[in-house]
Amino acid sequence: MKENKVVYSVSDVNAFISAILTSEEKLKYISVRGEISNFKAYPSGHLYFSLKDDNSVISAVMFANYASKLSFVPKNGDEVTVLASVDAYVPRGSYNLMVFEMNPIGEGQILLELEKLKKKLAAEGLFDESRKRKINIYPKNIGVITAPNGAAIKDIIFNIKNRFPIAQIYVFPSLVQGENAAKELLKAFNEAQNYDLDTLIIGRGGGASEDLSAFNDEALVRAIAKSKMPVISAVGHEIDSTLTDFVADLKVSTPTGAAVAATVDQRELENQFAYAKVVMDKALLGKIESMNEELEYAKDEFSSSFEEYMNDKCEALKHLKEKLNLLNPKGLLKRGYSIVEHNGQIINSINNININDDIVIKLYDGSIISNVKETKGR
């Protein structure tokens, strides 16, 4: 073998390989499918990860300007397709995929579609807090949509009867998972709308996240948005939220939580009544004491005013009596005056009497009968 006299540096070799890889048109903007592993998201926004299949693995990088446009959050185990070009990193002599776009497939695609539906319904205002209604915790009738034989219905009925036994419970049975669950839930919901319910509970017990799809059905969500009565969503899954959680008037994590949210506890009512009685008794006693004080004060005021009133009246009567005494003819007679009468008529002028008329002169202690002999004017 003829010896090659040209000696290349490592950098030269890596640069040569890089030039070959980056210039190859077949390696530009290619679609690659694989499972994400070794995923790392940096504060800068850049994403570093590997794509693998059953036999091979390749490194990949997605810079922040492209990563910011993703419609989902990638994680280890996600099956994805990427649009990428093969690139080489000269200092290390490695190559990787420079990713421009990424889309989930399988379950990831389902989540992506669900997110799109959620955004559409939110844009229509179906999830707005302003349209949420307050739950009546003193209900006459409560409706429950759930599996008829599951633990959820037992929990709900037990807790409602334990907390607020006078409430009537109407059960609208339905599948809560499986191919026909969404249709049955919608049918049960529409039937419940024909009843005079204060509150309608829809939900299920715990389960895997993949079993919740029926509660993300668009037709069901739109029906709940138009419900005649407030709706409590109790899907029983604390990690994932369903669309019924967002559209319902109230979301709770468990069926038991739904029963608690839908009713007031009778023991709490008893305590409130007992406390109210204590407050009312105290207020009534205070009112009685206050009224007694006011009565005593009014009594004293009346006695004082009445006594003053009577004194004033007595004084006025005394003055009146004195005036009457001054006007009483007997008082005048007592002071030396007399009254002259002729034939029962008082004589107050000499023109009313004649010579030889018999007159009666009335004095304080008697009368004088006399005969007129003479009259004189002033």
XYZ file of C-alpha atoms in Angstrom, residues 95-277:
183
model
C -23.673 14.461 14.525
C -27.266 15.061 15.491
C -30.669 16.119 14.236
C -31.370 19.837 14.108
C -35.153 19.817 14.769
C -37.458 22.496 13.357
C -40.894 20.969 14.030
C -42.222 18.245 16.328
C -45.637 16.570 16.540
C -46.896 13.792 18.811
C -48.378 10.610 17.439
C -50.618 8.047 19.108
C -51.663 9.242 22.593
C -49.752 12.432 22.049
C -51.918 13.234 19.047
C -55.039 12.637 21.122
C -53.771 15.069 23.739
C -52.997 17.573 21.029
C -56.517 17.329 19.640
C -57.943 17.636 23.138
C -55.917 20.791 23.738
C -57.209 22.261 20.486
C -60.812 21.518 21.520
C -60.209 23.017 24.937
C -58.886 26.239 23.396
C -61.843 26.415 20.981
C -64.427 26.001 23.728
C -62.592 28.447 25.969
C -62.587 31.014 23.156
C -66.370 30.634 22.946
C -66.646 31.540 26.638
C -67.868 28.145 27.855
C -65.281 28.063 30.638
C -65.671 31.686 31.791
C -65.941 32.139 35.552
C -68.621 34.790 35.004
C -71.110 32.131 33.872
C -70.548 29.861 36.875
C -73.578 29.539 39.137
C -73.641 29.179 42.907
C -74.544 25.759 44.293
C -77.678 25.660 46.464
C -76.517 23.781 49.569
C -80.105 23.443 50.849
C -81.461 21.347 47.943
C -84.798 19.592 47.618
C -83.705 17.446 44.676
C -80.237 16.311 43.551
C -79.493 14.433 40.328
C -76.528 12.085 39.887
C -75.144 10.831 36.563
C -72.687 7.981 37.028
C -72.289 4.214 36.798
C -75.232 2.567 38.599
C -73.192 -0.091 40.410
C -69.901 1.691 41.041
C -68.391 2.954 44.260
C -69.055 6.551 43.203
C -72.857 6.349 43.439
C -72.627 4.615 46.817
C -70.327 7.317 48.172
C -72.535 10.121 46.884
C -75.795 8.679 48.230
C -74.268 7.807 51.615
C -72.761 11.241 52.147
C -75.827 13.171 50.982
C -78.113 11.142 53.281
C -75.656 11.549 56.134
C -75.327 15.301 55.639
C -78.740 16.426 54.400
C -81.228 13.536 54.585
C -84.274 15.528 53.436
C -82.816 15.879 49.921
C -84.359 13.621 47.272
C -81.768 11.852 45.073
C -82.434 10.988 41.431
C -79.954 8.631 39.759
C -79.463 8.697 35.982
C -77.308 5.619 35.236
C -74.695 5.648 32.499
C -71.461 4.047 31.391
C -68.499 6.194 32.421
C -65.828 4.682 30.178
C -65.625 2.766 26.961
C -66.742 3.297 23.400
C -70.389 4.177 24.159
C -69.816 6.070 27.400
C -69.962 9.562 25.883
C -73.318 8.860 24.177
C -74.812 7.363 27.341
C -73.590 10.261 29.482
C -75.187 12.738 27.077
C -78.444 10.764 27.031
C -78.567 10.632 30.834
C -77.767 14.339 31.019
C -80.599 15.257 28.637
C -83.014 13.112 30.651
C -81.963 14.879 33.858
C -82.877 18.225 32.294
C -86.541 17.186 32.474
C -86.446 17.049 36.284
C -86.778 19.870 38.792
C -83.286 19.536 40.237
C -81.410 22.017 42.378
C -78.058 20.458 41.481
C -76.812 17.854 39.004
C -73.671 15.808 39.775
C -71.850 14.111 36.896
C -68.774 11.979 37.383
C -67.166 8.706 38.302
C -64.743 7.180 40.773
C -61.007 7.082 40.247
C -59.458 5.623 37.130
C -56.590 5.861 34.692
C -56.304 9.051 32.662
C -56.967 7.166 29.441
C -60.401 6.202 30.806
C -61.574 9.806 31.060
C -62.185 10.457 27.367
C -65.983 10.297 27.697
C -65.857 13.381 29.922
C -64.032 15.294 27.167
C -66.794 14.759 24.604
C -67.627 18.039 22.870
C -71.393 17.381 22.685
C -71.506 16.615 26.408
C -69.510 19.722 27.277
C -71.801 21.942 25.214
C -74.867 20.370 26.826
C -73.486 21.076 30.319
C -72.899 24.699 29.310
C -76.668 25.003 28.636
C -77.809 23.097 31.732
C -80.972 24.342 33.456
C -79.476 23.640 36.856
C -75.932 24.072 38.286
C -73.609 21.150 37.538
C -70.884 19.665 39.746
C -68.173 17.707 37.919
C -66.749 14.900 40.047
C -64.637 12.783 37.734
C -62.517 11.490 40.601
C -59.099 12.208 39.140
C -56.824 14.696 40.905
C -54.016 14.684 38.343
C -55.836 15.284 35.064
C -58.703 17.675 34.417
C -61.450 16.877 31.954
C -63.421 19.359 29.879
C -66.479 18.720 32.050
C -64.400 20.079 34.949
C -63.860 23.345 33.097
C -67.454 23.844 31.926
C -69.180 22.739 35.148
C -70.247 25.312 37.719
C -68.049 23.568 40.258
C -65.250 20.988 40.030
C -64.427 18.562 42.836
C -61.861 15.754 42.952
C -64.003 12.933 44.329
C -67.629 11.773 44.460
C -67.544 12.349 48.205
C -66.437 15.904 47.522
C -69.459 16.333 45.252
C -71.844 15.292 48.033
C -70.139 17.723 50.414
C -70.274 20.570 47.894
C -73.940 19.926 47.074
C -75.287 19.967 50.638
C -74.957 21.579 54.012
C -74.194 19.260 56.926
C -77.241 18.852 59.193
C -74.920 18.935 62.208
C -73.694 22.319 61.081
C -77.315 23.465 60.870
C -77.959 22.164 64.368
C -74.948 24.085 65.639
C -76.095 27.191 63.802
C -79.592 26.884 65.271
C -78.195 26.343 68.761
C -75.933 29.348 68.402
C -78.773 31.412 66.950
C -80.957 30.468 69.931
